[in-house]
Amino acid sequence: ACVRSNSNRAAISHLHRQLYGRLYPVLLVNTDGSTVRLRYSEPKRILMMPLDSSTLPEAERKARLRRHFPSKPKAKEEETFEGIDLDTYKKFWKK
């Protein structure tokens, strides 16, 4: 099997690399909203630091948990055909 290792290979799909040979400028966003420019090993635009939920007030922590894990949808009750008059739809039936 012949593998073409030239510049056209990357144009067809993504680069097949585990490690990148240089460092890329990235914007790091801290939990308090401050930003820092640093050099990162992968080409990304923004990195966000995870928020520590133990430092949040109780109300905000519960609101975040509700947003991340919404409640399950309620089961709808099934429709019954008891209240429908079938004679009104008789004209649509085939004979």
PDB file of N, CA and C in Angstrom:
ATOM      1  N   ALA A   1       0.837  -1.181   0.000  1.00  0.00           N
ATOM      2  CA  ALA A   1       0.000   0.000   0.000  1.00  0.00           C
ATOM      3  C   ALA A   1       0.879   1.241   0.000  1.00  0.00           C
ATOM      4  N   CYS A   2       0.627   2.104  -0.929  1.00  0.00           N
ATOM      5  CA  CYS A   2       1.403   3.327  -1.068  1.00  0.00           C
ATOM      6  C   CYS A   2       0.699   4.470  -0.333  1.00  0.00           C
ATOM      7  N   VAL A   3       1.411   5.182   0.503  1.00  0.00           N
ATOM      8  CA  VAL A   3       0.855   6.314   1.243  1.00  0.00           C
ATOM      9  C   VAL A   3       1.517   7.577   0.741  1.00  0.00           C
ATOM     10  N   ARG A   4       0.692   8.543   0.347  1.00  0.00           N
ATOM     11  CA  ARG A   4       1.244   9.797  -0.128  1.00  0.00           C
ATOM     12  C   ARG A   4       1.441  10.729   1.060  1.00  0.00           C
ATOM     13  N   SER A   5       2.666  11.077   1.357  1.00  0.00           N
ATOM     14  CA  SER A   5       2.971  11.960   2.467  1.00  0.00           C
ATOM     15  C   SER A   5       3.462  13.302   1.925  1.00  0.00           C
ATOM     16  N   ASN A   6       2.527  14.064   1.391  1.00  0.00           N
ATOM     17  CA  ASN A   6       2.888  15.390   0.914  1.00  0.00           C
ATOM     18  C   ASN A   6       1.843  16.397   1.385  1.00  0.00           C
ATOM     19  N   SER A   7       1.906  17.612   0.905  1.00  0.00           N
ATOM     20  CA  SER A   7       1.027  18.681   1.382  1.00  0.00           C
ATOM     21  C   SER A   7      -0.432  18.472   0.960  1.00  0.00           C
ATOM     22  N   ASN A   8      -0.700  17.684  -0.069  1.00  0.00           N
ATOM     23  CA  ASN A   8      -2.078  17.473  -0.516  1.00  0.00           C
ATOM     24  C   ASN A   8      -2.851  16.538   0.406  1.00  0.00           C
ATOM     25  N   ARG A   9      -2.180  15.774   1.226  1.00  0.00           N
ATOM     26  CA  ARG A   9      -2.848  14.830   2.110  1.00  0.00           C
ATOM     27  C   ARG A   9      -3.685  15.571   3.160  1.00  0.00           C
ATOM     28  N   ALA A  10      -3.182  16.678   3.674  1.00  0.00           N
ATOM     29  CA  ALA A  10      -3.905  17.433   4.698  1.00  0.00           C
ATOM     30  C   ALA A  10      -5.106  18.159   4.102  1.00  0.00           C
ATOM     31  N   ALA A  11      -5.105  18.438   2.813  1.00  0.00           N
ATOM     32  CA  ALA A  11      -6.216  19.145   2.187  1.00  0.00           C
ATOM     33  C   ALA A  11      -7.434  18.246   2.053  1.00  0.00           C
ATOM     34  N   ILE A  12      -7.239  16.947   2.006  1.00  0.00           N
ATOM     35  CA  ILE A  12      -8.345  16.012   1.837  1.00  0.00           C
ATOM     36  C   ILE A  12      -9.088  15.821   3.146  1.00  0.00           C
ATOM     37  N   SER A  13      -8.376  15.666   4.231  1.00  0.00           N
ATOM     38  CA  SER A  13      -9.009  15.462   5.529  1.00  0.00           C
ATOM     39  C   SER A  13      -8.196  16.197   6.590  1.00  0.00           C
ATOM     40  N   HIS A  14      -8.405  15.864   7.843  1.00  0.00           N
ATOM     41  CA  HIS A  14      -7.672  16.513   8.934  1.00  0.00           C
ATOM     42  C   HIS A  14      -6.265  15.952   9.051  1.00  0.00           C
ATOM     43  N   LEU A  15      -5.438  16.660   9.822  1.00  0.00           N
ATOM     44  CA  LEU A  15      -4.079  16.183  10.041  1.00  0.00           C
ATOM     45  C   LEU A  15      -4.098  14.974  10.966  1.00  0.00           C
ATOM     46  N   HIS A  16      -3.387  13.939  10.617  1.00  0.00           N
ATOM     47  CA  HIS A  16      -3.357  12.709  11.399  1.00  0.00           C
ATOM     48  C   HIS A  16      -2.141  12.748  12.329  1.00  0.00           C
ATOM     49  N   ARG A  17      -2.266  13.543  13.411  1.00  0.00           N
ATOM     50  CA  ARG A  17      -1.155  13.679  14.343  1.00  0.00           C
ATOM     51  C   ARG A  17      -1.640  13.460  15.766  1.00  0.00           C
ATOM     52  N   GLN A  18      -0.805  12.838  16.554  1.00  0.00           N
ATOM     53  CA  GLN A  18      -1.059  12.742  17.978  1.00  0.00           C
ATOM     54  C   GLN A  18      -0.420  13.925  18.696  1.00  0.00           C
ATOM     55  N   LEU A  19       0.776  14.320  18.283  1.00  0.00           N
ATOM     56  CA  LEU A  19       1.483  15.442  18.882  1.00  0.00           C
ATOM     57  C   LEU A  19       1.738  16.497  17.818  1.00  0.00           C
ATOM     58  N   TYR A  20       1.600  17.750  18.192  1.00  0.00           N
ATOM     59  CA  TYR A  20       1.874  18.846  17.276  1.00  0.00           C
ATOM     60  C   TYR A  20       3.290  19.347  17.540  1.00  0.00           C
ATOM     61  N   GLY A  21       3.987  19.732  16.502  1.00  0.00           N
ATOM     62  CA  GLY A  21       5.391  20.094  16.598  1.00  0.00           C
ATOM     63  C   GLY A  21       5.652  21.491  17.111  1.00  0.00           C
ATOM     64  N   ARG A  22       4.650  22.299  17.351  1.00  0.00           N
ATOM     65  CA  ARG A  22       4.858  23.652  17.836  1.00  0.00           C
ATOM     66  C   ARG A  22       3.777  24.012  18.838  1.00  0.00           C
ATOM     67  N   LEU A  23       3.882  25.181  19.443  1.00  0.00           N
ATOM     68  CA  LEU A  23       2.889  25.672  20.391  1.00  0.00           C
ATOM     69  C   LEU A  23       2.061  26.757  19.723  1.00  0.00           C
ATOM     70  N   TYR A  24       0.766  26.791  20.022  1.00  0.00           N
ATOM     71  CA  TYR A  24      -0.154  27.702  19.364  1.00  0.00           C
ATOM     72  C   TYR A  24      -0.693  28.717  20.372  1.00  0.00           C
ATOM     73  N   PRO A  25      -0.933  29.966  19.957  1.00  0.00           N
ATOM     74  CA  PRO A  25      -1.501  30.958  20.874  1.00  0.00           C
ATOM     75  C   PRO A  25      -2.967  30.648  21.164  1.00  0.00           C
ATOM     76  N   VAL A  26      -3.318  30.610  22.459  1.00  0.00           N
ATOM     77  CA  VAL A  26      -4.664  30.245  22.908  1.00  0.00           C
ATOM     78  C   VAL A  26      -5.103  31.245  23.960  1.00  0.00           C
ATOM     79  N   LEU A  27      -6.387  31.547  24.009  1.00  0.00           N
ATOM     80  CA  LEU A  27      -6.954  32.423  25.024  1.00  0.00           C
ATOM     81  C   LEU A  27      -7.529  31.559  26.132  1.00  0.00           C
ATOM     82  N   LEU A  28      -7.019  31.702  27.359  1.00  0.00           N
ATOM     83  CA  LEU A  28      -7.479  30.948  28.517  1.00  0.00           C
ATOM     84  C   LEU A  28      -8.446  31.821  29.301  1.00  0.00           C
ATOM     85  N   VAL A  29      -9.669  31.327  29.535  1.00  0.00           N
ATOM     86  CA  VAL A  29     -10.681  32.068  30.277  1.00  0.00           C
ATOM     87  C   VAL A  29     -10.815  31.427  31.648  1.00  0.00           C
ATOM     88  N   ASN A  30     -10.525  32.216  32.700  1.00  0.00           N
ATOM     89  CA  ASN A  30     -10.648  31.723  34.074  1.00  0.00           C
ATOM     90  C   ASN A  30     -12.106  31.771  34.518  1.00  0.00           C
ATOM     91  N   THR A  31     -12.387  31.179  35.677  1.00  0.00           N
ATOM     92  CA  THR A  31     -13.759  31.114  36.173  1.00  0.00           C
ATOM     93  C   THR A  31     -14.297  32.475  36.587  1.00  0.00           C
ATOM     94  N   ASP A  32     -13.410  33.427  36.934  1.00  0.00           N
ATOM     95  CA  ASP A  32     -13.874  34.753  37.317  1.00  0.00           C
ATOM     96  C   ASP A  32     -14.063  35.674  36.115  1.00  0.00           C
ATOM     97  N   GLY A  33     -13.779  35.195  34.908  1.00  0.00           N
ATOM     98  CA  GLY A  33     -13.984  35.977  33.691  1.00  0.00           C
ATOM     99  C   GLY A  33     -12.709  36.594  33.151  1.00  0.00           C
ATOM    100  N   SER A  34     -11.618  36.550  33.891  1.00  0.00           N
ATOM    101  CA  SER A  34     -10.366  37.113  33.404  1.00  0.00           C
ATOM    102  C   SER A  34      -9.779  36.209  32.318  1.00  0.00           C
ATOM    103  N   THR A  35      -9.020  36.812  31.423  1.00  0.00           N
ATOM    104  CA  THR A  35      -8.453  36.058  30.306  1.00  0.00           C
ATOM    105  C   THR A  35      -6.935  36.196  30.308  1.00  0.00           C
ATOM    106  N   VAL A  36      -6.267  35.167  29.821  1.00  0.00           N
ATOM    107  CA  VAL A  36      -4.809  35.131  29.722  1.00  0.00           C
ATOM    108  C   VAL A  36      -4.466  34.502  28.379  1.00  0.00           C
ATOM    109  N   ARG A  37      -3.526  35.129  27.675  1.00  0.00           N
ATOM    110  CA  ARG A  37      -3.038  34.517  26.438  1.00  0.00           C
ATOM    111  C   ARG A  37      -1.850  33.634  26.781  1.00  0.00           C
ATOM    112  N   LEU A  38      -1.871  32.394  26.280  1.00  0.00           N
ATOM    113  CA  LEU A  38      -0.769  31.473  26.514  1.00  0.00           C
ATOM    114  C   LEU A  38      -0.542  30.635  25.286  1.00  0.00           C
ATOM    115  N   ARG A  39       0.520  29.838  25.335  1.00  0.00           N
ATOM    116  CA  ARG A  39       0.833  28.961  24.214  1.00  0.00           C
ATOM    117  C   ARG A  39       0.477  27.548  24.612  1.00  0.00           C
ATOM    118  N   TYR A  40      -0.293  26.865  23.722  1.00  0.00           N
ATOM    119  CA  TYR A  40      -0.835  25.545  24.015  1.00  0.00           C
ATOM    120  C   TYR A  40      -0.386  24.579  22.935  1.00  0.00           C
ATOM    121  N   SER A  41      -0.327  23.310  23.270  1.00  0.00           N
ATOM    122  CA  SER A  41       0.216  22.328  22.334  1.00  0.00           C
ATOM    123  C   SER A  41      -0.739  21.969  21.203  1.00  0.00           C
ATOM    124  N   GLU A  42      -2.040  22.266  21.337  1.00  0.00           N
ATOM    125  CA  GLU A  42      -3.002  21.975  20.275  1.00  0.00           C
ATOM    126  C   GLU A  42      -3.574  23.273  19.720  1.00  0.00           C
ATOM    127  N   PRO A  43      -3.894  23.324  18.428  1.00  0.00           N
ATOM    128  CA  PRO A  43      -4.444  24.552  17.855  1.00  0.00           C
ATOM    129  C   PRO A  43      -5.917  24.742  18.238  1.00  0.00           C
ATOM    130  N   LYS A  44      -6.158  25.504  19.305  1.00  0.00           N
ATOM    131  CA  LYS A  44      -7.508  25.832  19.750  1.00  0.00           C
ATOM    132  C   LYS A  44      -7.598  27.335  19.880  1.00  0.00           C
ATOM    133  N   ARG A  45      -8.818  27.860  19.882  1.00  0.00           N
ATOM    134  CA  ARG A  45      -8.980  29.308  20.053  1.00  0.00           C
ATOM    135  C   ARG A  45      -9.140  29.685  21.518  1.00  0.00           C
ATOM    136  N   ILE A  46     -10.031  28.982  22.220  1.00  0.00           N
ATOM    137  CA  ILE A  46     -10.350  29.341  23.602  1.00  0.00           C
ATOM    138  C   ILE A  46     -10.336  28.085  24.466  1.00  0.00           C
ATOM    139  N   LEU A  47      -9.738  28.197  25.657  1.00  0.00           N
ATOM    140  CA  LEU A  47      -9.815  27.166  26.682  1.00  0.00           C
ATOM    141  C   LEU A  47     -10.543  27.776  27.871  1.00  0.00           C
ATOM    142  N   MET A  48     -11.484  27.045  28.437  1.00  0.00           N
ATOM    143  CA  MET A  48     -12.205  27.543  29.604  1.00  0.00           C
ATOM    144  C   MET A  48     -11.888  26.660  30.791  1.00  0.00           C
ATOM    145  N   MET A  49     -11.573  27.278  31.919  1.00  0.00           N
ATOM    146  CA  MET A  49     -11.310  26.547  33.148  1.00  0.00           C
ATOM    147  C   MET A  49     -12.632  26.081  33.731  1.00  0.00           C
ATOM    148  N   PRO A  50     -12.697  24.875  34.294  1.00  0.00           N
ATOM    149  CA  PRO A  50     -13.949  24.397  34.874  1.00  0.00           C
ATOM    150  C   PRO A  50     -14.293  25.182  36.135  1.00  0.00           C
ATOM    151  N   LEU A  51     -15.583  25.366  36.379  1.00  0.00           N
ATOM    152  CA  LEU A  51     -16.054  26.121  37.524  1.00  0.00           C
ATOM    153  C   LEU A  51     -16.196  25.205  38.728  1.00  0.00           C
ATOM    154  N   ASP A  52     -15.692  25.627  39.880  1.00  0.00           N
ATOM    155  CA  ASP A  52     -15.799  24.845  41.105  1.00  0.00           C
ATOM    156  C   ASP A  52     -17.151  25.144  41.742  1.00  0.00           C
ATOM    157  N   SER A  53     -18.047  24.171  41.739  1.00  0.00           N
ATOM    158  CA  SER A  53     -19.407  24.408  42.227  1.00  0.00           C
ATOM    159  C   SER A  53     -19.478  24.521  43.741  1.00  0.00           C
ATOM    160  N   SER A  54     -18.437  24.099  44.444  1.00  0.00           N
ATOM    161  CA  SER A  54     -18.471  24.192  45.904  1.00  0.00           C
ATOM    162  C   SER A  54     -18.300  25.632  46.384  1.00  0.00           C
ATOM    163  N   THR A  55     -17.754  26.517  45.548  1.00  0.00           N
ATOM    164  CA  THR A  55     -17.572  27.912  45.938  1.00  0.00           C
ATOM    165  C   THR A  55     -18.784  28.776  45.619  1.00  0.00           C
ATOM    166  N   LEU A  56     -19.762  28.239  44.889  1.00  0.00           N
ATOM    167  CA  LEU A  56     -20.946  29.021  44.493  1.00  0.00           C
ATOM    168  C   LEU A  56     -21.956  29.091  45.632  1.00  0.00           C
ATOM    169  N   PRO A  57     -22.808  30.141  45.639  1.00  0.00           N
ATOM    170  CA  PRO A  57     -23.922  30.164  46.595  1.00  0.00           C
ATOM    171  C   PRO A  57     -24.893  29.013  46.304  1.00  0.00           C
ATOM    172  N   GLU A  58     -25.666  28.642  47.307  1.00  0.00           N
ATOM    173  CA  GLU A  58     -26.554  27.476  47.193  1.00  0.00           C
ATOM    174  C   GLU A  58     -27.580  27.641  46.073  1.00  0.00           C
ATOM    175  N   ALA A  59     -28.166  28.829  45.935  1.00  0.00           N
ATOM    176  CA  ALA A  59     -29.202  29.047  44.910  1.00  0.00           C
ATOM    177  C   ALA A  59     -28.614  28.940  43.507  1.00  0.00           C
ATOM    178  N   GLU A  60     -27.432  29.511  43.303  1.00  0.00           N
ATOM    179  CA  GLU A  60     -26.821  29.454  41.974  1.00  0.00           C
ATOM    180  C   GLU A  60     -26.359  28.037  41.646  1.00  0.00           C
ATOM    181  N   ARG A  61     -25.888  27.309  42.643  1.00  0.00           N
ATOM    182  CA  ARG A  61     -25.457  25.930  42.416  1.00  0.00           C
ATOM    183  C   ARG A  61     -26.630  25.050  41.997  1.00  0.00           C
ATOM    184  N   LYS A  62     -27.791  25.239  42.657  1.00  0.00           N
ATOM    185  CA  LYS A  62     -28.974  24.457  42.281  1.00  0.00           C
ATOM    186  C   LYS A  62     -29.482  24.839  40.894  1.00  0.00           C
ATOM    187  N   ALA A  63     -29.401  26.131  40.557  1.00  0.00           N
ATOM    188  CA  ALA A  63     -29.832  26.572  39.225  1.00  0.00           C
ATOM    189  C   ALA A  63     -28.949  25.964  38.143  1.00  0.00           C
ATOM    190  N   ARG A  64     -27.636  25.887  38.392  1.00  0.00           N
ATOM    191  CA  ARG A  64     -26.734  25.264  37.418  1.00  0.00           C
ATOM    192  C   ARG A  64     -27.026  23.779  37.267  1.00  0.00           C
ATOM    193  N   LEU A  65     -27.297  23.105  38.379  1.00  0.00           N
ATOM    194  CA  LEU A  65     -27.613  21.677  38.303  1.00  0.00           C
ATOM    195  C   LEU A  65     -28.911  21.442  37.540  1.00  0.00           C
ATOM    196  N   ARG A  66     -29.903  22.328  37.726  1.00  0.00           N
ATOM    197  CA  ARG A  66     -31.157  22.188  36.982  1.00  0.00           C
ATOM    198  C   ARG A  66     -30.939  22.377  35.496  1.00  0.00           C
ATOM    199  N   ARG A  67     -30.034  23.291  35.114  1.00  0.00           N
ATOM    200  CA  ARG A  67     -29.755  23.504  33.693  1.00  0.00           C
ATOM    201  C   ARG A  67     -29.012  22.319  33.097  1.00  0.00           C
ATOM    202  N   HIS A  68     -28.092  21.717  33.849  1.00  0.00           N
ATOM    203  CA  HIS A  68     -27.320  20.589  33.330  1.00  0.00           C
ATOM    204  C   HIS A  68     -28.127  19.297  33.298  1.00  0.00           C
ATOM    205  N   PHE A  69     -28.999  19.116  34.276  1.00  0.00           N
ATOM    206  CA  PHE A  69     -29.799  17.889  34.351  1.00  0.00           C
ATOM    207  C   PHE A  69     -31.276  18.266  34.406  1.00  0.00           C
ATOM    208  N   PRO A  70     -31.901  18.539  33.251  1.00  0.00           N
ATOM    209  CA  PRO A  70     -33.320  18.927  33.269  1.00  0.00           C
ATOM    210  C   PRO A  70     -34.197  17.769  33.708  1.00  0.00           C
ATOM    211  N   SER A  71     -35.384  18.112  34.193  1.00  0.00           N
ATOM    212  CA  SER A  71     -36.301  17.075  34.661  1.00  0.00           C
ATOM    213  C   SER A  71     -36.824  16.263  33.482  1.00  0.00           C
ATOM    214  N   LYS A  72     -37.244  15.058  33.770  1.00  0.00           N
ATOM    215  CA  LYS A  72     -37.742  14.171  32.723  1.00  0.00           C
ATOM    216  C   LYS A  72     -39.098  14.663  32.245  1.00  0.00           C
ATOM    217  N   PRO A  73     -39.384  14.526  30.955  1.00  0.00           N
ATOM    218  CA  PRO A  73     -40.699  14.968  30.463  1.00  0.00           C
ATOM    219  C   PRO A  73     -41.820  14.131  31.058  1.00  0.00           C
ATOM    220  N   LYS A  74     -42.914  14.794  31.351  1.00  0.00           N
ATOM    221  CA  LYS A  74     -44.046  14.097  31.949  1.00  0.00           C
ATOM    222  C   LYS A  74     -44.760  13.254  30.899  1.00  0.00           C
ATOM    223  N   ALA A  75     -45.273  12.120  31.323  1.00  0.00           N
ATOM    224  CA  ALA A  75     -45.963  11.217  30.406  1.00  0.00           C
ATOM    225  C   ALA A  75     -47.321  11.819  30.034  1.00  0.00           C
ATOM    226  N   LYS A  76     -47.610  11.818  28.746  1.00  0.00           N
ATOM    227  CA  LYS A  76     -48.888  12.341  28.279  1.00  0.00           C
ATOM    228  C   LYS A  76     -49.959  11.259  28.419  1.00  0.00           C
ATOM    229  N   GLU A  77     -51.140  11.684  28.745  1.00  0.00           N
ATOM    230  CA  GLU A  77     -52.225  10.713  28.853  1.00  0.00           C
ATOM    231  C   GLU A  77     -52.715  10.352  27.450  1.00  0.00           C
ATOM    232  N   GLU A  78     -53.097   9.117  27.282  1.00  0.00           N
ATOM    233  CA  GLU A  78     -53.488   8.617  25.971  1.00  0.00           C
ATOM    234  C   GLU A  78     -54.878   9.131  25.596  1.00  0.00           C
ATOM    235  N   GLU A  79     -55.026   9.383  24.314  1.00  0.00           N
ATOM    236  CA  GLU A  79     -56.323   9.833  23.820  1.00  0.00           C
ATOM    237  C   GLU A  79     -57.242   8.631  23.615  1.00  0.00           C
ATOM    238  N   THR A  80     -58.482   8.807  23.947  1.00  0.00           N
ATOM    239  CA  THR A  80     -59.465   7.747  23.722  1.00  0.00           C
ATOM    240  C   THR A  80     -60.463   8.216  22.669  1.00  0.00           C
ATOM    241  N   PHE A  81     -61.093   7.265  22.007  1.00  0.00           N
ATOM    242  CA  PHE A  81     -62.044   7.569  20.957  1.00  0.00           C
ATOM    243  C   PHE A  81     -63.479   7.524  21.464  1.00  0.00           C
ATOM    244  N   GLU A  82     -63.683   7.584  22.754  1.00  0.00           N
ATOM    245  CA  GLU A  82     -65.037   7.488  23.298  1.00  0.00           C
ATOM    246  C   GLU A  82     -65.865   8.729  23.007  1.00  0.00           C
ATOM    247  N   GLY A  83     -65.240   9.907  23.018  1.00  0.00           N
ATOM    248  CA  GLY A  83     -65.999  11.142  22.844  1.00  0.00           C
ATOM    249  C   GLY A  83     -66.133  11.590  21.399  1.00  0.00           C
ATOM    250  N   ILE A  84     -65.654  10.801  20.441  1.00  0.00           N
ATOM    251  CA  ILE A  84     -65.683  11.202  19.037  1.00  0.00           C
ATOM    252  C   ILE A  84     -66.888  10.573  18.361  1.00  0.00           C
ATOM    253  N   ASP A  85     -67.612  11.401  17.616  1.00  0.00           N
ATOM    254  CA  ASP A  85     -68.758  10.913  16.845  1.00  0.00           C
ATOM    255  C   ASP A  85     -68.250  10.456  15.484  1.00  0.00           C
ATOM    256  N   LEU A  86     -68.279   9.154  15.225  1.00  0.00           N
ATOM    257  CA  LEU A  86     -67.729   8.604  13.983  1.00  0.00           C
ATOM    258  C   LEU A  86     -68.601   8.878  12.774  1.00  0.00           C
ATOM    259  N   ASP A  87     -69.864   9.235  12.972  1.00  0.00           N
ATOM    260  CA  ASP A  87     -70.748   9.523  11.838  1.00  0.00           C
ATOM    261  C   ASP A  87     -70.326  10.785  11.098  1.00  0.00           C
ATOM    262  N   THR A  88     -69.663  11.705  11.765  1.00  0.00           N
ATOM    263  CA  THR A  88     -69.226  12.931  11.083  1.00  0.00           C
ATOM    264  C   THR A  88     -68.091  12.650  10.097  1.00  0.00           C
ATOM    265  N   TYR A  89     -67.373  11.555  10.276  1.00  0.00           N
ATOM    266  CA  TYR A  89     -66.259  11.211   9.402  1.00  0.00           C
ATOM    267  C   TYR A  89     -66.613  10.096   8.431  1.00  0.00           C
ATOM    268  N   LYS A  90     -67.876   9.760   8.329  1.00  0.00           N
ATOM    269  CA  LYS A  90     -68.306   8.659   7.469  1.00  0.00           C
ATOM    270  C   LYS A  90     -68.066   8.947   5.991  1.00  0.00           C
ATOM    271  N   LYS A  91     -68.086  10.239   5.621  1.00  0.00           N
ATOM    272  CA  LYS A  91     -67.908  10.591   4.211  1.00  0.00           C
ATOM    273  C   LYS A  91     -66.477  10.334   3.718  1.00  0.00           C
ATOM    274  N   PHE A  92     -65.514  10.192   4.633  1.00  0.00           N
ATOM    275  CA  PHE A  92     -64.122   9.965   4.225  1.00  0.00           C
ATOM    276  C   PHE A  92     -63.786   8.482   4.088  1.00  0.00           C
ATOM    277  N   TRP A  93     -64.687   7.601   4.484  1.00  0.00           N
ATOM    278  CA  TRP A  93     -64.415   6.175   4.414  1.00  0.00           C
ATOM    279  C   TRP A  93     -64.644   5.688   2.991  1.00  0.00           C
ATOM    280  N   LYS A  94     -63.873   4.710   2.568  1.00  0.00           N
ATOM    281  CA  LYS A  94     -64.078   4.119   1.234  1.00  0.00           C
ATOM    282  C   LYS A  94     -65.089   3.005   1.362  1.00  0.00           C
ATOM    283  N   LYS A  95     -65.907   2.850   0.330  1.00  0.00           N
ATOM    284  CA  LYS A  95     -66.930   1.811   0.331  1.00  0.00           C
ATOM    285  C   LYS A  95     -66.455   0.571  -0.347  1.00  0.00           C
TER     286      LYS A  95
END
